JSON list of C-alpha atoms in Angstrom, two decimals:
[
{"chain": "A", "resi": 1495, "resn": "MET", "atom": "CA", "xyz": [4.15, -11.94, 10.67]},
{"chain": "A", "resi": 1496, "resn": "SER", "atom": "CA", "xyz": [4.78, -13.49, 14.01]},
{"chain": "A", "resi": 1497, "resn": "THR", "atom": "CA", "xyz": [7.89, -14.87, 15.35]},
{"chain": "A", "resi": 1498, "resn": "SER", "atom": "CA", "xyz": [6.79, -18.27, 15.03]},
{"chain": "A", "resi": 1499, "resn": "ALA", "atom": "CA", "xyz": [5.68, -18.33, 10.80]},
{"chain": "A", "resi": 1500, "resn": "ARG", "atom": "CA", "xyz": [9.06, -16.88, 11.36]},
{"chain": "A", "resi": 1501, "resn": "ALA", "atom": "CA", "xyz": [11.09, -19.47, 12.82]},
{"chain": "A", "resi": 1502, "resn": "ALA", "atom": "CA", "xyz": [8.79, -22.33, 10.83]},
{"chain": "A", "resi": 1503, "resn": "GLY", "atom": "CA", "xyz": [9.89, -20.15, 7.20]},
{"chain": "A", "resi": 1504, "resn": "VAL", "atom": "CA", "xyz": [6.38, -19.98, 6.14]},
{"chain": "A", "resi": 1505, "resn": "HIS", "atom": "CA", "xyz": [5.05, -18.00, 3.38]},
{"chain": "A", "resi": 1506, "resn": "PRO", "atom": "CA", "xyz": [5.93, -14.40, 3.60]},
{"chain": "A", "resi": 1507, "resn": "ALA", "atom": "CA", "xyz": [3.92, -11.30, 4.96]},
{"chain": "A", "resi": 1508, "resn": "LEU", "atom": "CA", "xyz": [2.17, -9.95, 1.59]},
{"chain": "A", "resi": 1509, "resn": "GLY", "atom": "CA", "xyz": [0.40, -7.46, 0.26]},
{"chain": "A", "resi": 1510, "resn": "TRP", "atom": "CA", "xyz": [-1.60, -6.37, -3.40]},
{"chain": "A", "resi": 1511, "resn": "TYR", "atom": "CA", "xyz": [-2.13, -3.10, -4.61]},
{"chain": "A", "resi": 1512, "resn": "VAL", "atom": "CA", "xyz": [-6.30, -3.96, -6.30]},
{"chain": "A", "resi": 1513, "resn": "TRP", "atom": "CA", "xyz": [-6.88, -0.44, -7.98]},
{"chain": "A", "resi": 1514, "resn": "ASN", "atom": "CA", "xyz": [-9.05, -2.45, -9.93]},
{"chain": "A", "resi": 1515, "resn": "GLY", "atom": "CA", "xyz": [-11.68, -2.36, -7.15]},
{"chain": "A", "resi": 1516, "resn": "PRO", "atom": "CA", "xyz": [-14.97, -2.71, -8.49]},
{"chain": "A", "resi": 1517, "resn": "ALA", "atom": "CA", "xyz": [-13.84, -5.81, -10.44]},
{"chain": "A", "resi": 1518, "resn": "LEU", "atom": "CA", "xyz": [-12.82, -7.45, -6.94]},
{"chain": "A", "resi": 1519, "resn": "LEU", "atom": "CA", "xyz": [-16.28, -6.47, -5.49]},
{"chain": "A", "resi": 1520, "resn": "GLN", "atom": "CA", "xyz": [-18.44, -8.32, -8.45]},
{"chain": "A", "resi": 1521, "resn": "THR", "atom": "CA", "xyz": [-15.96, -10.81, -8.64]},
{"chain": "A", "resi": 1522, "resn": "PRO", "atom": "CA", "xyz": [-14.77, -11.66, -4.72]},
{"chain": "A", "resi": 1523, "resn": "SER", "atom": "CA", "xyz": [-13.72, -15.59, -5.77]},
{"chain": "A", "resi": 1524, "resn": "GLN", "atom": "CA", "xyz": [-10.77, -14.11, -7.35]},
{"chain": "A", "resi": 1525, "resn": "LEU", "atom": "CA", "xyz": [-9.33, -13.83, -3.08]},
{"chain": "A", "resi": 1526, "resn": "LYS", "atom": "CA", "xyz": [-8.92, -17.72, -4.45]},
{"chain": "A", "resi": 1527, "resn": "ALA", "atom": "CA", "xyz": [-6.27, -16.82, -6.44]},
{"chain": "A", "resi": 1528, "resn": "LEU", "atom": "CA", "xyz": [-4.20, -14.64, -3.77]},
{"chain": "A", "resi": 1529, "resn": "PRO", "atom": "CA", "xyz": [-1.07, -16.18, -3.55]},
{"chain": "A", "resi": 1530, "resn": "PRO", "atom": "CA", "xyz": [-0.06, -18.64, 0.12]},
{"chain": "A", "resi": 1531, "resn": "GLY", "atom": "CA", "xyz": [1.05, -15.41, 2.72]},
{"chain": "A", "resi": 1532, "resn": "THR", "atom": "CA", "xyz": [-0.80, -13.03, 1.61]},
{"chain": "A", "resi": 1533, "resn": "GLN", "atom": "CA", "xyz": [-2.35, -11.23, 4.92]},
{"chain": "A", "resi": 1534, "resn": "ARG", "atom": "CA", "xyz": [-3.27, -8.13, 3.13]},
{"chain": "A", "resi": 1535, "resn": "VAL", "atom": "CA", "xyz": [-4.92, -6.13, -0.63]},
{"chain": "A", "resi": 1536, "resn": "LEU", "atom": "CA", "xyz": [-5.05, -2.39, -0.91]},
{"chain": "A", "resi": 1537, "resn": "VAL", "atom": "CA", "xyz": [-7.66, -2.39, -2.81]},
{"chain": "A", "resi": 1538, "resn": "SER", "atom": "CA", "xyz": [-8.88, 1.00, -5.13]},
{"chain": "A", "resi": 1539, "resn": "PHE", "atom": "CA", "xyz": [-12.06, 2.79, -6.16]},
{"chain": "A", "resi": 1540, "resn": "THR", "atom": "CA", "xyz": [-12.86, 6.36, -8.22]},
{"chain": "A", "resi": 1541, "resn": "ASN", "atom": "CA", "xyz": [-14.65, 9.11, -6.02]},
{"chain": "A", "resi": 1542, "resn": "ARG", "atom": "CA", "xyz": [-17.67, 8.02, -7.90]},
{"chain": "A", "resi": 1543, "resn": "GLN", "atom": "CA", "xyz": [-17.47, 3.93, -7.31]},
{"chain": "A", "resi": 1544, "resn": "LEU", "atom": "CA", "xyz": [-16.81, 5.57, -3.84]},
{"chain": "A", "resi": 1545, "resn": "GLN", "atom": "CA", "xyz": [-19.57, 7.17, -3.59]},
{"chain": "A", "resi": 1546, "resn": "ALA", "atom": "CA", "xyz": [-21.23, 3.74, -5.33]},
{"chain": "A", "resi": 1547, "resn": "LEU", "atom": "CA", "xyz": [-20.18, 1.78, -1.87]},
{"chain": "A", "resi": 1548, "resn": "VAL", "atom": "CA", "xyz": [-22.24, 4.28, 0.29]},
{"chain": "A", "resi": 1549, "resn": "GLU", "atom": "CA", "xyz": [-25.31, 2.46, -1.48]},
{"chain": "A", "resi": 1550, "resn": "PRO", "atom": "CA", "xyz": [-26.51, -0.43, 0.58]},
{"chain": "A", "resi": 1551, "resn": "ALA", "atom": "CA", "xyz": [-26.30, -2.62, -3.01]},
{"chain": "A", "resi": 1552, "resn": "GLY", "atom": "CA", "xyz": [-22.97, -1.64, -2.85]},
{"chain": "A", "resi": 1553, "resn": "GLN", "atom": "CA", "xyz": [-22.39, -1.62, 0.95]},
{"chain": "A", "resi": 1554, "resn": "GLN", "atom": "CA", "xyz": [-23.58, -5.04, 0.70]},
{"chain": "A", "resi": 1555, "resn": "ARG", "atom": "CA", "xyz": [-20.83, -6.00, -1.71]},
{"chain": "A", "resi": 1556, "resn": "LEU", "atom": "CA", "xyz": [-17.96, -4.58, 0.11]},
{"chain": "A", "resi": 1557, "resn": "THR", "atom": "CA", "xyz": [-19.78, -6.09, 3.69]},
{"chain": "A", "resi": 1558, "resn": "GLN", "atom": "CA", "xyz": [-19.20, -10.03, 1.93]},
{"chain": "A", "resi": 1559, "resn": "LEU", "atom": "CA", "xyz": [-16.17, -9.61, 0.59]},
{"chain": "A", "resi": 1560, "resn": "VAL", "atom": "CA", "xyz": [-14.70, -7.99, 3.70]},
{"chain": "A", "resi": 1561, "resn": "ALA", "atom": "CA", "xyz": [-15.96, -11.14, 4.84]},
{"chain": "A", "resi": 1562, "resn": "LYS", "atom": "CA", "xyz": [-14.16, -13.52, 2.83]},
{"chain": "A", "resi": 1563, "resn": "ALA", "atom": "CA", "xyz": [-11.07, -12.30, 3.50]},
{"chain": "A", "resi": 1564, "resn": "LYS", "atom": "CA", "xyz": [-11.04, -12.22, 6.27]},
{"chain": "A", "resi": 1565, "resn": "HIS", "atom": "CA", "xyz": [-12.25, -15.30, 6.43]},
{"chain": "A", "resi": 1566, "resn": "LYS", "atom": "CA", "xyz": [-8.81, -16.06, 4.37]},
{"chain": "A", "resi": 1567, "resn": "GLY", "atom": "CA", "xyz": [-7.33, -14.04, 6.93]},
{"chain": "A", "resi": 1568, "resn": "VAL", "atom": "CA", "xyz": [-6.55, -11.23, 4.42]},
{"chain": "A", "resi": 1569, "resn": "ARG", "atom": "CA", "xyz": [-7.63, -7.61, 5.48]},
{"chain": "A", "resi": 1570, "resn": "VAL", "atom": "CA", "xyz": [-9.32, -5.13, 3.25]},
{"chain": "A", "resi": 1571, "resn": "GLU", "atom": "CA", "xyz": [-7.68, -1.93, 2.80]},
{"chain": "A", "resi": 1572, "resn": "LEU", "atom": "CA", "xyz": [-9.45, 1.41, 1.17]},
{"chain": "A", "resi": 1573, "resn": "LEU", "atom": "CA", "xyz": [-5.83, 2.79, -0.98]},
{"chain": "A", "resi": 1574, "resn": "LEU", "atom": "CA", "xyz": [-6.92, 6.03, -1.91]},
{"chain": "A", "resi": 1575, "resn": "GLY", "atom": "CA", "xyz": [-4.21, 8.09, -3.96]},
{"chain": "A", "resi": 1576, "resn": "GLU", "atom": "CA", "xyz": [-3.86, 11.29, -5.50]},
{"chain": "A", "resi": 1577, "resn": "PRO", "atom": "CA", "xyz": [-0.61, 13.81, -5.53]},
{"chain": "A", "resi": 1578, "resn": "THR", "atom": "CA", "xyz": [-2.53, 16.54, -4.10]},
{"chain": "A", "resi": 1579, "resn": "TRP", "atom": "CA", "xyz": [-4.48, 15.55, -1.89]},
{"chain": "A", "resi": 1580, "resn": "VAL", "atom": "CA", "xyz": [-1.13, 16.99, 0.19]},
{"chain": "A", "resi": 1581, "resn": "LEU", "atom": "CA", "xyz": [-1.57, 20.47, -0.84]},
{"chain": "A", "resi": 1582, "resn": "PRO", "atom": "CA", "xyz": [-4.17, 22.89, 0.69]},
{"chain": "A", "resi": 1583, "resn": "ALA", "atom": "CA", "xyz": [-6.75, 22.41, -1.14]},
{"chain": "A", "resi": 1584, "resn": "GLY", "atom": "CA", "xyz": [-6.66, 18.61, -2.72]},
{"chain": "A", "resi": 1585, "resn": "ARG", "atom": "CA", "xyz": [-6.77, 18.15, 1.28]},
{"chain": "A", "resi": 1586, "resn": "GLU", "atom": "CA", "xyz": [-10.37, 19.57, 1.85]},
{"chain": "A", "resi": 1587, "resn": "GLN", "atom": "CA", "xyz": [-11.18, 17.67, -1.22]},
{"chain": "A", "resi": 1588, "resn": "LEU", "atom": "CA", "xyz": [-9.82, 14.38, 0.52]},
{"chain": "A", "resi": 1589, "resn": "LEU", "atom": "CA", "xyz": [-11.39, 14.96, 3.80]},
{"chain": "A", "resi": 1590, "resn": "ASN", "atom": "CA", "xyz": [-15.22, 14.46, 1.88]},
{"chain": "A", "resi": 1591, "resn": "LEU", "atom": "CA", "xyz": [-14.78, 12.54, 0.68]},
{"chain": "A", "resi": 1592, "resn": "ILE", "atom": "CA", "xyz": [-13.60, 10.34, 4.22]},
{"chain": "A", "resi": 1593, "resn": "LYS", "atom": "CA", "xyz": [-16.08, 11.54, 6.00]},
{"chain": "A", "resi": 1594, "resn": "SER", "atom": "CA", "xyz": [-18.52, 10.26, 3.49]},
{"chain": "A", "resi": 1595, "resn": "VAL", "atom": "CA", "xyz": [-17.45, 6.64, 3.42]},
{"chain": "A", "resi": 1596, "resn": "ARG", "atom": "CA", "xyz": [-15.85, 5.81, 6.82]},
{"chain": "A", "resi": 1597, "resn": "HIS", "atom": "CA", "xyz": [-18.51, 3.83, 7.89]},
{"chain": "A", "resi": 1598, "resn": "LEU", "atom": "CA", "xyz": [-17.53, 1.26, 5.50]},
{"chain": "A", "resi": 1599, "resn": "PRO", "atom": "CA", "xyz": [-16.96, -1.88, 6.70]},
{"chain": "A", "resi": 1600, "resn": "PHE", "atom": "CA", "xyz": [-12.31, -1.44, 5.83]},
{"chain": "A", "resi": 1601, "resn": "ASP", "atom": "CA", "xyz": [-9.52, -2.54, 8.04]},
{"chain": "A", "resi": 1602, "resn": "ALA", "atom": "CA", "xyz": [-6.88, -0.01, 7.69]},
{"chain": "A", "resi": 1603, "resn": "LEU", "atom": "CA", "xyz": [-6.52, 3.98, 5.24]},
{"chain": "A", "resi": 1604, "resn": "HIS", "atom": "CA", "xyz": [-4.22, 3.13, 3.16]},
{"chain": "A", "resi": 1605, "resn": "LEU", "atom": "CA", "xyz": [-2.51, 6.53, 1.28]},
{"chain": "A", "resi": 1606, "resn": "ASP", "atom": "CA", "xyz": [-0.39, 7.04, -2.31]},
{"chain": "A", "resi": 1607, "resn": "LEU", "atom": "CA", "xyz": [1.07, 10.59, -1.92]},
{"chain": "A", "resi": 1608, "resn": "GLU", "atom": "CA", "xyz": [4.10, 11.28, -4.20]},
{"chain": "A", "resi": 1609, "resn": "ARG", "atom": "CA", "xyz": [6.08, 14.11, -4.65]},
{"chain": "A", "resi": 1610, "resn": "SER", "atom": "CA", "xyz": [7.58, 13.06, -8.66]},
{"chain": "A", "resi": 1611, "resn": "GLN", "atom": "CA", "xyz": [3.68, 13.31, -9.26]},
{"chain": "A", "resi": 1612, "resn": "LEU", "atom": "CA", "xyz": [2.94, 16.62, -8.10]},
{"chain": "A", "resi": 1613, "resn": "PRO", "atom": "CA", "xyz": [3.39, 19.36, -10.77]},
{"chain": "A", "resi": 1614, "resn": "GLU", "atom": "CA", "xyz": [7.08, 20.62, -10.04]},
{"chain": "A", "resi": 1615, "resn": "ALA", "atom": "CA", "xyz": [6.03, 24.12, -8.91]},
{"chain": "A", "resi": 1616, "resn": "ASP", "atom": "CA", "xyz": [4.55, 22.65, -5.61]},
{"chain": "A", "resi": 1617, "resn": "GLN", "atom": "CA", "xyz": [6.58, 19.68, -4.94]},
{"chain": "A", "resi": 1618, "resn": "PRO", "atom": "CA", "xyz": [8.73, 21.62, -2.71]},
{"chain": "A", "resi": 1619, "resn": "GLN", "atom": "CA", "xyz": [5.67, 22.27, -0.40]},
{"chain": "A", "resi": 1620, "resn": "TRP", "atom": "CA", "xyz": [5.00, 17.58, -0.31]},
{"chain": "A", "resi": 1621, "resn": "ASP", "atom": "CA", "xyz": [7.14, 17.11, 3.05]},
{"chain": "A", "resi": 1622, "resn": "GLN", "atom": "CA", "xyz": [5.57, 19.50, 4.81]},
{"chain": "A", "resi": 1623, "resn": "GLY", "atom": "CA", "xyz": [2.07, 19.01, 2.83]},
{"chain": "A", "resi": 1624, "resn": "VAL", "atom": "CA", "xyz": [2.64, 15.06, 3.28]},
{"chain": "A", "resi": 1625, "resn": "LEU", "atom": "CA", "xyz": [2.42, 15.41, 7.33]},
{"chain": "A", "resi": 1626, "resn": "GLU", "atom": "CA", "xyz": [-0.04, 17.87, 7.51]},
{"chain": "A", "resi": 1627, "resn": "THR", "atom": "CA", "xyz": [-2.74, 15.60, 5.00]},
{"chain": "A", "resi": 1628, "resn": "VAL", "atom": "CA", "xyz": [-1.97, 12.61, 7.70]},
{"chain": "A", "resi": 1629, "resn": "LYS", "atom": "CA", "xyz": [-2.82, 14.52, 10.70]},
{"chain": "A", "resi": 1630, "resn": "ALA", "atom": "CA", "xyz": [-6.05, 16.01, 9.51]},
{"chain": "A", "resi": 1631, "resn": "VAL", "atom": "CA", "xyz": [-7.20, 12.32, 7.98]},
{"chain": "A", "resi": 1632, "resn": "ARG", "atom": "CA", "xyz": [-5.79, 10.52, 11.89]},
{"chain": "A", "resi": 1633, "resn": "ASP", "atom": "CA", "xyz": [-8.22, 13.33, 13.39]},
{"chain": "A", "resi": 1634, "resn": "ILE", "atom": "CA", "xyz": [-11.27, 12.04, 10.66]},
{"chain": "A", "resi": 1635, "resn": "ALA", "atom": "CA", "xyz": [-9.98, 8.32, 9.69]},
{"chain": "A", "resi": 1636, "resn": "PRO", "atom": "CA", "xyz": [-11.96, 5.96, 12.15]},
{"chain": "A", "resi": 1637, "resn": "TRP", "atom": "CA", "xyz": [-8.68, 3.42, 10.33]},
{"chain": "A", "resi": 1638, "resn": "PRO", "atom": "CA", "xyz": [-5.40, 2.99, 10.46]},
{"chain": "A", "resi": 1639, "resn": "VAL", "atom": "CA", "xyz": [-3.93, 5.32, 8.05]},
{"chain": "A", "resi": 1640, "resn": "ALA", "atom": "CA", "xyz": [-0.68, 3.98, 5.94]},
{"chain": "A", "resi": 1641, "resn": "LEU", "atom": "CA", "xyz": [1.80, 5.98, 4.15]},
{"chain": "A", "resi": 1642, "resn": "THR", "atom": "CA", "xyz": [2.82, 4.42, 0.54]},
{"chain": "A", "resi": 1643, "resn": "THR", "atom": "CA", "xyz": [5.83, 6.97, -1.27]},
{"chain": "A", "resi": 1644, "resn": "HIS", "atom": "CA", "xyz": [8.98, 6.51, -2.41]},
{"chain": "A", "resi": 1645, "resn": "TYR", "atom": "CA", "xyz": [11.82, 4.91, -0.17]},
{"chain": "A", "resi": 1646, "resn": "ARG", "atom": "CA", "xyz": [14.23, 8.02, -0.39]},
{"chain": "A", "resi": 1647, "resn": "GLU", "atom": "CA", "xyz": [11.83, 10.40, 0.94]},
{"chain": "A", "resi": 1648, "resn": "LEU", "atom": "CA", "xyz": [12.20, 7.78, 4.16]},
{"chain": "A", "resi": 1649, "resn": "GLU", "atom": "CA", "xyz": [16.14, 8.51, 4.02]},
{"chain": "A", "resi": 1650, "resn": "SER", "atom": "CA", "xyz": [16.00, 12.49, 5.13]},
{"chain": "A", "resi": 1651, "resn": "PRO", "atom": "CA", "xyz": [16.19, 12.60, 8.34]},
{"chain": "A", "resi": 1652, "resn": "GLY", "atom": "CA", "xyz": [13.25, 12.88, 11.03]},
{"chain": "A", "resi": 1653, "resn": "PHE", "atom": "CA", "xyz": [10.70, 12.30, 8.56]},
{"chain": "A", "resi": 1654, "resn": "ALA", "atom": "CA", "xyz": [9.81, 9.02, 9.92]},
{"chain": "A", "resi": 1655, "resn": "GLN", "atom": "CA", "xyz": [9.10, 9.48, 13.18]},
{"chain": "A", "resi": 1656, "resn": "ARG", "atom": "CA", "xyz": [7.30, 13.37, 11.76]},
{"chain": "A", "resi": 1657, "resn": "LEU", "atom": "CA", "xyz": [4.61, 11.27, 10.13]},
{"chain": "A", "resi": 1658, "resn": "GLN", "atom": "CA", "xyz": [4.64, 8.86, 13.61]},
{"chain": "A", "resi": 1659, "resn": "GLU", "atom": "CA", "xyz": [3.71, 12.00, 15.27]},
{"chain": "A", "resi": 1660, "resn": "ALA", "atom": "CA", "xyz": [1.67, 13.34, 12.78]},
{"chain": "A", "resi": 1661, "resn": "GLY", "atom": "CA", "xyz": [-0.87, 9.66, 13.27]},
{"chain": "A", "resi": 1662, "resn": "ALA", "atom": "CA", "xyz": [0.41, 7.24, 10.23]},
{"chain": "A", "resi": 1663, "resn": "SER", "atom": "CA", "xyz": [0.85, 4.05, 11.82]},
{"chain": "A", "resi": 1664, "resn": "GLU", "atom": "CA", "xyz": [2.82, 2.13, 8.66]},
{"chain": "A", "resi": 1665, "resn": "VAL", "atom": "CA", "xyz": [4.81, 4.08, 5.86]},
{"chain": "A", "resi": 1666, "resn": "THR", "atom": "CA", "xyz": [5.13, 1.94, 2.70]},
{"chain": "A", "resi": 1667, "resn": "ALA", "atom": "CA", "xyz": [8.22, 1.90, 0.85]},
{"chain": "A", "resi": 1668, "resn": "MET", "atom": "CA", "xyz": [8.10, 2.21, -3.01]},
{"chain": "A", "resi": 1669, "resn": "LEU", "atom": "CA", "xyz": [11.64, -0.08, -3.59]},
{"chain": "A", "resi": 1670, "resn": "TYR", "atom": "CA", "xyz": [11.06, -1.18, -7.22]},
{"chain": "A", "resi": 1671, "resn": "VAL", "atom": "CA", "xyz": [14.96, -2.56, -7.31]},
{"chain": "A", "resi": 1672, "resn": "SER", "atom": "CA", "xyz": [14.60, -5.76, -8.18]},
{"chain": "A", "resi": 1673, "resn": "ASN", "atom": "CA", "xyz": [18.00, -7.35, -6.59]},
{"chain": "A", "resi": 1674, "resn": "THR", "atom": "CA", "xyz": [17.24, -8.99, -3.89]},
{"chain": "A", "resi": 1675, "resn": "ASP", "atom": "CA", "xyz": [20.31, -8.56, -1.59]},
{"chain": "A", "resi": 1676, "resn": "ARG", "atom": "CA", "xyz": [20.15, -4.07, -3.10]},
{"chain": "A", "resi": 1677, "resn": "ALA", "atom": "CA", "xyz": [16.83, -4.25, -1.84]},
{"chain": "A", "resi": 1678, "resn": "VAL", "atom": "CA", "xyz": [17.82, -5.49, 1.39]},
{"chain": "A", "resi": 1679, "resn": "ASP", "atom": "CA", "xyz": [20.48, -2.94, 1.20]},
{"chain": "A", "resi": 1680, "resn": "ILE", "atom": "CA", "xyz": [18.26, -0.34, 0.71]},
{"chain": "A", "resi": 1681, "resn": "ALA", "atom": "CA", "xyz": [15.76, -1.19, 3.20]},
{"chain": "A", "resi": 1682, "resn": "GLN", "atom": "CA", "xyz": [17.92, -1.84, 6.64]},
{"chain": "A", "resi": 1683, "resn": "PRO", "atom": "CA", "xyz": [18.30, 1.45, 7.61]},
{"chain": "A", "resi": 1684, "resn": "LEU", "atom": "CA", "xyz": [14.81, 2.01, 6.81]},
{"chain": "A", "resi": 1685, "resn": "LEU", "atom": "CA", "xyz": [13.39, -0.29, 9.17]},
{"chain": "A", "resi": 1686, "resn": "GLN", "atom": "CA", "xyz": [15.39, 0.55, 12.34]},
{"chain": "A", "resi": 1687, "resn": "GLY", "atom": "CA", "xyz": [13.12, 2.79, 13.62]},
{"chain": "A", "resi": 1688, "resn": "PRO", "atom": "CA", "xyz": [10.61, 5.19, 15.33]},
{"chain": "A", "resi": 1689, "resn": "PRO", "atom": "CA", "xyz": [9.42, 2.17, 17.41]},
{"chain": "A", "resi": 1690, "resn": "GLY", "atom": "CA", "xyz": [6.53, 1.57, 16.67]},
{"chain": "A", "resi": 1691, "resn": "LEU", "atom": "CA", "xyz": [6.00, 2.33, 13.47]},
{"chain": "A", "resi": 1692, "resn": "LYS", "atom": "CA", "xyz": [5.27, 0.41, 10.64]},
{"chain": "A", "resi": 1693, "resn": "PHE", "atom": "CA", "xyz": [7.72, -0.36, 8.18]},
{"chain": "A", "resi": 1694, "resn": "SER", "atom": "CA", "xyz": [6.85, -2.57, 5.33]},
{"chain": "A", "resi": 1695, "resn": "ILE", "atom": "CA", "xyz": [8.05, -2.55, 1.20]},
{"chain": "A", "resi": 1696, "resn": "ALA", "atom": "CA", "xyz": [7.06, -2.18, -2.10]},
{"chain": "A", "resi": 1697, "resn": "GLN", "atom": "CA", "xyz": [8.17, -4.14, -4.54]},
{"chain": "A", "resi": 1698, "resn": "SER", "atom": "CA", "xyz": [6.99, -3.92, -8.54]},
{"chain": "A", "resi": 1699, "resn": "MET", "atom": "CA", "xyz": [5.27, -5.68, -11.47]},
{"chain": "A", "resi": 1700, "resn": "GLU", "atom": "CA", "xyz": [4.87, -3.68, -13.70]},
{"chain": "A", "resi": 1701, "resn": "ARG", "atom": "CA", "xyz": [5.75, -4.66, -17.27]},
{"chain": "A", "resi": 1702, "resn": "ALA", "atom": "CA", "xyz": [6.15, -1.50, -17.98]},
{"chain": "A", "resi": 1703, "resn": "LEU", "atom": "CA", "xyz": [9.45, -1.04, -16.11]},
{"chain": "A", "resi": 1704, "resn": "THR", "atom": "CA", "xyz": [12.59, -2.41, -16.49]},
{"chain": "A", "resi": 1705, "resn": "ALA", "atom": "CA", "xyz": [13.86, -5.49, -15.25]},
{"chain": "A", "resi": 1706, "resn": "GLU", "atom": "CA", "xyz": [15.89, -3.21, -13.08]},
{"chain": "A", "resi": 1707, "resn": "GLU", "atom": "CA", "xyz": [13.13, -2.16, -11.42]},
{"chain": "A", "resi": 1708, "resn": "SER", "atom": "CA", "xyz": [10.43, -5.10, -11.94]},
{"chain": "A", "resi": 1709, "resn": "HIS", "atom": "CA", "xyz": [9.35, -8.43, -11.79]},
{"chain": "A", "resi": 1710, "resn": "PHE", "atom": "CA", "xyz": [7.81, -9.61, -14.53]},
{"chain": "A", "resi": 1711, "resn": "GLN", "atom": "CA", "xyz": [9.50, -10.73, -16.87]},
{"chain": "A", "resi": 1712, "resn": "LEU", "atom": "CA", "xyz": [10.77, -13.04, -14.28]},
{"chain": "A", "resi": 1713, "resn": "GLY", "atom": "CA", "xyz": [6.92, -14.09, -14.00]},
{"chain": "A", "resi": 1714, "resn": "LYS", "atom": "CA", "xyz": [5.12, -14.87, -11.36]},
{"chain": "A", "resi": 1715, "resn": "ALA", "atom": "CA", "xyz": [6.86, -17.87, -9.67]},
{"chain": "A", "resi": 1716, "resn": "ALA", "atom": "CA", "xyz": [9.98, -16.47, -10.11]},
{"chain": "A", "resi": 1717, "resn": "ALA", "atom": "CA", "xyz": [9.20, -13.04, -8.38]},
{"chain": "A", "resi": 1718, "resn": "LEU", "atom": "CA", "xyz": [7.20, -15.11, -5.47]},
{"chain": "A", "resi": 1719, "resn": "GLN", "atom": "CA", "xyz": [10.93, -16.82, -4.20]},
{"chain": "A", "resi": 1720, "resn": "ARG", "atom": "CA", "xyz": [12.55, -13.38, -4.36]},
{"chain": "A", "resi": 1721, "resn": "TRP", "atom": "CA", "xyz": [9.35, -11.69, -2.53]},
{"chain": "A", "resi": 1722, "resn": "HIS", "atom": "CA", "xyz": [9.95, -14.82, 0.11]},
{"chain": "A", "resi": 1723, "resn": "ALA", "atom": "CA", "xyz": [13.55, -14.07, -0.53]},
{"chain": "A", "resi": 1724, "resn": "LEU", "atom": "CA", "xyz": [13.26, -10.17, 0.66]},
{"chain": "A", "resi": 1725, "resn": "ALA", "atom": "CA", "xyz": [10.48, -10.50, 3.54]},
{"chain": "A", "resi": 1726, "resn": "LYS", "atom": "CA", "xyz": [12.83, -13.75, 5.05]},
{"chain": "A", "resi": 1727, "resn": "GLN", "atom": "CA", "xyz": [15.77, -11.52, 5.15]},
{"chain": "A", "resi": 1728, "resn": "LEU", "atom": "CA", "xyz": [13.78, -8.75, 6.34]},
{"chain": "A", "resi": 1729, "resn": "SER", "atom": "CA", "xyz": [11.67, -10.74, 9.19]},
{"chain": "A", "resi": 1730, "resn": "ALA", "atom": "CA", "xyz": [14.22, -9.86, 11.91]},
{"chain": "A", "resi": 1731, "resn": "LEU", "atom": "CA", "xyz": [13.64, -6.56, 11.91]},
{"chain": "A", "resi": 1732, "resn": "PRO", "atom": "CA", "xyz": [10.57, -5.28, 14.14]},
{"chain": "A", "resi": 1733, "resn": "HIS", "atom": "CA", "xyz": [9.67, -3.13, 12.66]},
{"chain": "A", "resi": 1734, "resn": "PHE", "atom": "CA", "xyz": [8.80, -5.22, 9.27]},
{"chain": "A", "resi": 1735, "resn": "SER", "atom": "CA", "xyz": [5.32, -6.03, 7.91]},
{"chain": "A", "resi": 1736, "resn": "GLY", "atom": "CA", "xyz": [5.53, -6.86, 4.53]},
{"chain": "A", "resi": 1737, "resn": "VAL", "atom": "CA", "xyz": [6.41, -6.81, 0.52]},
{"chain": "A", "resi": 1738, "resn": "ILE", "atom": "CA", "xyz": [3.60, -4.74, -1.12]},
{"chain": "A", "resi": 1739, "resn": "VAL", "atom": "CA", "xyz": [3.14, -5.82, -5.00]},
{"chain": "A", "resi": 1740, "resn": "GLN", "atom": "CA", "xyz": [2.09, -3.45, -8.08]},
{"chain": "A", "resi": 1741, "resn": "SER", "atom": "CA", "xyz": [0.12, -4.61, -8.49]},
{"chain": "A", "resi": 1742, "resn": "TRP", "atom": "CA", "xyz": [-2.89, -7.42, -8.03]},
{"chain": "A", "resi": 1743, "resn": "GLU", "atom": "CA", "xyz": [-3.80, -6.90, -12.15]},
{"chain": "A", "resi": 1744, "resn": "GLU", "atom": "CA", "xyz": [-0.34, -6.45, -13.44]},
{"chain": "A", "resi": 1745, "resn": "PHE", "atom": "CA", "xyz": [1.12, -10.05, -11.31]},
{"chain": "A", "resi": 1746, "resn": "LYS", "atom": "CA", "xyz": [-1.96, -11.42, -12.54]},
{"chain": "A", "resi": 1747, "resn": "GLU", "atom": "CA", "xyz": [-1.00, -10.41, -16.17]},
{"chain": "A", "resi": 1748, "resn": "ALA", "atom": "CA", "xyz": [1.96, -12.89, -15.94]},
{"chain": "A", "resi": 1749, "resn": "ARG", "atom": "CA", "xyz": [3.54, -15.43, -17.03]},
{"chain": "A", "resi": 1750, "resn": "PRO", "atom": "CA", "xyz": [3.95, -18.54, -14.55]}
]
């Protein structure tokens, strides 16, 4: 958020994980329903759906969606998530996938890579594996590369800096804590550095999680108020780039 926007007290910089990419492509009018302050949508597709985007009809729909989003001041980022991509065998699959779609007009590439989703035997490899994956992706991707992962990974000394050195331009900390003051306390140390690396905070709107983790039971208006309050408290920190909500689909299902 710009300094002038902060000073004016306007809506926070919001983003949304959109797991059903084809639904947004099919009905781009959904963009009109995005709450004020929305600056980005992180849109996910399966491998098969991505290959359909490469076809002329799919590419045309995507280009139209990106143009409509840009008109509203919203970035469209490609969201890809598969835990085994941090392992050498899975990494090759990811790189081949990116090579096949790197001509598409996304604004950024966002990787969702979480240690806890790996088989237990592979979890110790996560740290080095994610650094190698980010570096390999950065070498071939035409877009800025961002990473979503659990905030505890980012509490490891020097890890955020190593991610930046590997080529990440932004890190999103999954901070599924609905109490705003506690979320601020956890987030502030993460936002201290390293210089030049952007940090965003992921908050949950998932129905399946508890009220301590998710805002779903509060409803849309109260959840938006809390995210606004969270963003307002963090906005003075230079690395902060907004709140991203998991997910757009579940937000739409919540009560007003």
